[in-house]
mmCIF file of C-alpha atoms in Angstrom:
data_model
loop_
_atom_site.group_PDB
_atom_site.id
_atom_site.type_symbol
_atom_site.label_atom_id
_atom_site.label_comp_id
_atom_site.label_asym_id
_atom_site.label_seq_id
_atom_site.Cartn_x
_atom_site.Cartn_y
_atom_site.Cartn_z
ATOM 1 C CA VAL A 198 153.963 -63.693 42.704
ATOM 2 C CA CYS A 199 154.331 -63.529 39.020
ATOM 3 C CA ARG A 200 155.155 -67.449 38.952
ATOM 4 C CA GLU A 201 152.400 -69.073 40.556
ATOM 5 C CA GLY A 202 149.754 -70.773 38.114
ATOM 6 C CA THR A 203 152.305 -70.418 35.218
ATOM 7 C CA THR A 204 155.141 -71.270 33.588
ATOM 8 C CA SER A 205 158.614 -69.881 34.486
ATOM 9 C CA GLU A 206 158.893 -69.028 30.880
ATOM 10 C CA LYS A 207 155.617 -66.800 31.075
ATOM 11 C CA ALA A 208 156.659 -65.666 34.453
ATOM 12 C CA ASP A 209 160.397 -64.349 33.581
ATOM 13 C CA ALA A 210 158.794 -62.612 30.526
ATOM 14 C CA ALA A 211 156.385 -60.658 32.831
ATOM 15 C CA PHE A 212 159.007 -60.175 35.195
ATOM 16 C CA ALA A 213 161.271 -58.626 32.535
ATOM 17 C CA ARG A 214 158.312 -55.948 31.440
ATOM 18 C CA LEU A 215 157.602 -55.227 35.114
ATOM 19 C CA LYS A 216 161.215 -54.298 35.533
ATOM 20 C CA GLY A 217 161.678 -52.436 32.216
ATOM 21 C CA SER A 218 158.286 -50.697 33.060
ATOM 22 C CA PHE A 219 159.238 -48.538 36.068
ATOM 23 C CA PHE A 220 162.649 -46.664 37.051
ATOM 24 C CA ASP A 221 162.765 -48.974 40.320
ATOM 25 C CA TRP A 222 160.797 -50.721 43.099
ATOM 26 C CA ASN A 223 159.578 -47.371 44.199
ATOM 27 C CA GLU A 224 158.104 -46.922 41.321
ATOM 28 C CA VAL A 225 155.968 -49.949 41.393
ATOM 29 C CA ARG A 226 155.089 -49.498 44.795
ATOM 30 C CA VAL A 227 153.463 -46.197 44.230
ATOM 31 C CA SER A 228 152.043 -47.250 41.327
ATOM 32 C CA THR A 229 148.326 -47.869 40.326
ATOM 33 C CA VAL A 230 147.577 -51.446 40.250
ATOM 34 C CA PRO A 231 146.159 -51.050 36.667
ATOM 35 C CA GLU A 232 149.577 -50.047 35.673
ATOM 36 C CA VAL A 233 151.381 -53.051 37.110
ATOM 37 C CA ALA A 234 149.039 -55.080 35.555
ATOM 38 C CA GLU A 235 149.944 -53.885 32.519
ATOM 39 C CA ALA A 236 153.304 -54.670 32.938
ATOM 40 C CA LEU A 237 152.123 -58.121 33.987
ATOM 41 C CA ARG A 238 149.679 -58.830 31.328
ATOM 42 C CA GLY A 239 149.655 -62.265 29.690
ATOM 43 C CA LEU A 240 149.284 -64.113 33.590
ATOM 44 C CA PRO A 241 146.496 -65.336 34.579
ATOM 45 C CA ASP A 242 144.807 -62.959 37.455
ATOM 46 C CA ALA A 243 147.378 -60.483 36.268
ATOM 47 C CA GLY A 244 145.321 -57.677 38.758
ATOM 48 C CA LYS A 245 145.367 -59.828 41.704
ATOM 49 C CA LYS A 246 149.299 -60.269 41.219
ATOM 50 C CA ALA A 247 149.689 -56.766 40.597
ATOM 51 C CA GLN A 248 147.937 -55.843 43.733
ATOM 52 C CA ARG A 249 149.962 -58.391 45.646
ATOM 53 C CA VAL A 250 153.121 -56.779 43.978
ATOM 54 C CA VAL A 251 152.133 -53.645 45.117
ATOM 55 C CA GLU A 252 151.086 -54.838 48.790
ATOM 56 C CA ILE A 253 154.397 -56.536 49.620
ATOM 57 C CA LEU A 254 156.558 -53.711 48.130
ATOM 58 C CA GLN A 255 154.726 -51.521 50.450
ATOM 59 C CA TYR A 256 154.719 -53.919 53.518
ATOM 60 C CA VAL A 257 158.671 -54.338 52.829
ATOM 61 C CA PHE A 258 159.236 -50.458 52.548
ATOM 62 C CA GLU A 259 157.530 -49.668 55.708
ATOM 63 C CA MET A 260 159.695 -52.974 57.583
ATOM 64 C CA TYR A 261 162.947 -52.037 56.116
ATOM 65 C CA TYR A 262 162.725 -48.331 54.105
ATOM 66 C CA SER A 263 164.474 -49.724 51.382
ATOM 67 C CA PHE A 264 163.985 -53.005 49.059
ATOM 68 C CA ASP A 265 167.087 -54.967 50.004
ATOM 69 C CA LEU A 266 166.041 -58.164 51.699
ATOM 70 C CA ALA A 267 169.740 -59.815 52.146
ATOM 71 C CA ASP A 268 168.981 -60.138 55.942
ATOM 72 C CA LEU A 269 166.540 -62.393 55.452
ATOM 73 C CA ASP A 270 169.161 -65.024 54.266
ATOM 74 C CA LYS A 271 171.161 -64.456 57.673
ATOM 75 C CA LYS A 272 168.187 -65.686 59.521
ATOM 76 C CA GLY A 273 168.251 -69.378 59.128
ATOM 77 C CA LEU A 274 165.893 -71.132 56.889
ATOM 78 C CA LYS A 275 163.249 -71.621 59.123
ATOM 79 C CA GLN A 276 163.073 -67.874 60.577
ATOM 80 C CA ALA A 277 163.394 -66.880 57.320
ATOM 81 C CA ALA A 278 160.071 -68.530 55.813
ATOM 82 C CA LYS A 279 158.226 -67.528 59.233
ATOM 83 C CA GLN A 280 159.161 -63.723 58.574
ATOM 84 C CA LEU A 281 158.276 -63.813 54.789
ATOM 85 C CA ALA A 282 154.675 -65.374 55.440
ATOM 86 C CA ARG A 283 154.228 -62.344 57.865
ATOM 87 C CA PHE A 284 154.834 -60.064 54.600
ATOM 88 C CA THR A 285 151.154 -58.685 53.223
ATOM 89 C CA GLY A 286 150.608 -60.219 49.782
ATOM 90 C CA VAL A 287 152.795 -63.261 50.279
ATOM 91 C CA ASP A 288 151.086 -66.866 50.125
ATOM 92 C CA ASP A 289 152.182 -70.505 50.935
ATOM 93 C CA TYR A 290 153.260 -70.415 47.253
ATOM 94 C CA ALA A 291 155.470 -67.563 47.454
ATOM 95 C CA VAL A 292 157.141 -68.666 50.702
ATOM 96 C CA ALA A 293 157.804 -72.072 49.381
ATOM 97 C CA TRP A 294 159.427 -70.604 45.875
ATOM 98 C CA VAL A 295 161.654 -68.093 47.846
ATOM 99 C CA THR A 296 162.757 -71.135 50.320
ATOM 100 C CA GLN A 297 163.539 -73.187 47.346
ATOM 101 C CA ARG A 298 164.856 -70.607 44.886
ATOM 102 C CA SER A 299 166.630 -68.120 46.642
ATOM 103 C CA LEU A 300 167.384 -69.411 50.312
ATOM 104 C CA GLY A 301 168.291 -72.894 49.177
ATOM 105 C CA GLY A 302 166.056 -74.919 51.803
ATOM 106 C CA HIS A 303 163.918 -78.113 50.124
ATOM 107 C CA ALA A 304 160.384 -76.584 49.695
ATOM 108 C CA LEU A 305 158.267 -77.567 46.654
ATOM 109 C CA PRO A 306 156.193 -74.613 45.743
ATOM 110 C CA LEU A 307 152.540 -76.203 44.689
ATOM 111 C CA ASP A 308 150.131 -73.790 43.204
ATOM 112 C CA GLU A 309 146.592 -74.557 41.526
ATOM 113 C CA PRO A 310 148.183 -76.345 38.172
ATOM 114 C CA THR A 311 150.575 -78.406 39.934
ATOM 115 C CA LEU A 312 147.689 -79.896 42.378
ATOM 116 C CA ARG A 313 145.672 -80.709 39.131
ATOM 117 C CA VAL A 314 147.927 -82.745 37.752
ATOM 118 C CA LEU A 315 149.323 -84.282 41.168
ATOM 119 C CA ARG A 316 145.218 -85.162 41.950
ATOM 120 C CA ARG A 317 144.596 -86.601 38.113
ATOM 121 C CA LEU A 318 148.050 -88.785 39.043
ATOM 122 C CA LYS A 319 146.317 -89.807 41.987
ATOM 123 C CA VAL A 320 149.416 -88.388 44.075
ATOM 124 C CA VAL A 321 147.079 -85.739 45.864
ATOM 125 C CA GLU A 322 143.489 -87.047 46.960
ATOM 126 C CA GLY A 323 140.763 -84.142 47.494
ATOM 127 C CA ASP A 324 141.075 -80.371 47.365
ATOM 128 C CA ALA A 325 144.313 -80.679 49.425
ATOM 129 C CA ASP A 326 143.608 -77.519 51.667
ATOM 130 C CA ASP A 327 146.273 -78.117 54.024
ATOM 131 C CA LEU A 328 149.514 -77.995 51.706
ATOM 132 C CA GLU A 329 152.246 -78.733 54.248
ATOM 133 C CA ALA A 330 150.665 -81.924 54.538
ATOM 134 C CA VAL A 331 150.857 -82.482 50.732
ATOM 135 C CA ARG A 332 154.208 -80.977 50.541
ATOM 136 C CA GLY A 333 155.876 -83.156 53.607
ATOM 137 C CA PRO A 334 155.582 -86.594 51.455
ATOM 138 C CA LEU A 335 156.387 -84.817 48.295
ATOM 139 C CA GLU A 336 159.575 -83.283 49.537
ATOM 140 C CA HIS A 337 160.446 -86.738 50.796
ATOM 141 C CA VAL A 338 160.192 -88.617 47.429
ATOM 142 C CA VAL A 339 161.716 -85.533 45.455
ATOM 143 C CA PRO A 340 165.097 -84.543 46.474
ATOM 144 C CA LYS A 341 166.389 -81.348 47.319
ATOM 145 C CA ALA A 342 168.387 -80.985 44.254
ATOM 146 C CA LYS A 343 165.396 -82.190 41.878
ATOM 147 C CA GLY A 344 163.019 -79.809 43.455
ATOM 148 C CA ALA A 345 163.687 -76.681 41.227
ATOM 149 C CA GLU A 346 163.200 -79.287 38.083
ATOM 150 C CA PHE A 347 160.126 -81.030 39.806
ATOM 151 C CA THR A 348 158.295 -77.168 39.995
ATOM 152 C CA ASP A 349 159.201 -76.437 36.467
ATOM 153 C CA LEU A 350 158.302 -79.709 34.739
ATOM 154 C CA PHE A 351 154.713 -79.849 36.128
ATOM 155 C CA ALA A 352 154.221 -76.228 35.653
ATOM 156 C CA ARG A 353 155.166 -76.957 31.717
ATOM 157 C CA HIS A 354 152.919 -79.676 31.664
ATOM 158 C CA ALA A 355 149.948 -78.504 33.311
ATOM 159 C CA ASP A 356 150.273 -75.829 31.192
ATOM 160 C CA ALA A 357 150.392 -77.688 27.616
ATOM 161 C CA ILE A 358 148.893 -80.906 28.562
ATOM 162 C CA CYS A 359 147.260 -81.389 31.862
ATOM 163 C CA VAL A 360 145.327 -78.288 30.928
ATOM 164 C CA ALA A 361 142.028 -77.295 33.215
ATOM 165 C CA GLY A 362 139.076 -78.918 31.581
ATOM 166 C CA PRO A 363 139.587 -81.885 29.601
ATOM 167 C CA PRO A 364 143.546 -82.787 29.821
ATOM 168 C CA ASP A 365 145.127 -84.033 26.220
ATOM 169 C CA CYS A 366 145.457 -87.618 27.583
ATOM 170 C CA PRO A 367 146.246 -88.865 23.987
ATOM 171 C CA HIS A 368 149.747 -86.868 23.832
ATOM 172 C CA CYS A 369 150.305 -87.377 27.412
ATOM 173 C CA PRO A 370 153.697 -88.856 28.163
ATOM 174 C CA LEU A 371 152.435 -90.163 31.668
ATOM 175 C CA ASN A 372 149.150 -91.633 30.249
ATOM 176 C CA LYS A 373 150.122 -95.383 30.470
ATOM 177 C CA ASP A 374 150.641 -94.624 34.291
ATOM 178 C CA CYS A 375 148.311 -91.608 35.203
ATOM 179 C CA PRO A 376 144.864 -93.447 36.430
ATOM 180 C CA THR A 377 142.993 -90.316 35.016
ATOM 181 C CA GLY A 378 144.698 -91.334 31.628
ATOM 182 C CA ILE A 379 143.977 -94.473 31.499
ATOM 183 C CA GLU A 380 140.506 -93.799 32.568
ATOM 184 C CA ASN A 381 140.288 -91.157 29.950
ATOM 185 C CA LEU A 382 141.584 -93.381 26.952
ATOM 186 C CA SER A 383 140.106 -96.524 27.805
ATOM 187 C CA LYS A 384 136.743 -94.219 27.261
ATOM 188 C CA LYS A 385 134.909 -95.665 23.700
ATOM 189 C CA PRO A 386 133.863 -92.840 21.788
ATOM 190 C CA GLU A 387 130.310 -91.855 21.312
ATOM 191 C CA PRO A 388 128.946 -93.824 18.007
ATOM 192 C CA LYS A 389 128.157 -91.465 15.194
ATOM 193 C CA ALA A 390 124.312 -91.190 14.692
ATOM 194 C CA LYS A 391 123.596 -92.989 11.506
ATOM 195 C CA PRO A 392 122.423 -90.870 8.099
ATOM 196 C CA LYS A 393 118.492 -90.900 8.072
ATOM 197 C CA PRO A 394 117.126 -92.908 5.401
ATOM 198 C CA ARG A 395 115.938 -90.252 2.260
#
């Protein structure tokens, strides 16, 4: 939840604050959303992420009466992913992230910044509503051993260069291969208005 829409470094810092601000996961679960959001400050949509964290912890507590999800790993990859997807507060990104990072499966988490970079590279067309349809071909090209690196590099690139709004194409290492970069760099700057004679 913390990692979606940001870099691992920013998510790790917020997660460390979250763990340091509360005694245990049960205290997070019974805390108010604004209290949890304060610990997650600096993340995009910290309030929404805080709401999701509380919802997930509540769901896990009601299902298991603890916060230990070790049994999830014993169910097999597909079954574990299906069970995780049923958790309140869990979305497609979270399922793919846990599959990739915790369960050892091959899944590429796709958040909006990653999709923005992929759209500008013309790897993905349109809004990409069907994330499975986008993820499938990518997983054939990106090997499992490189999945985490792919996810982290795209997040950093989206955060530093291929930002929302006008991207920083002149400083992009992909600008010679990126259709958006090529187009943006080929545009001639607007001529400066000549000063009016006195």
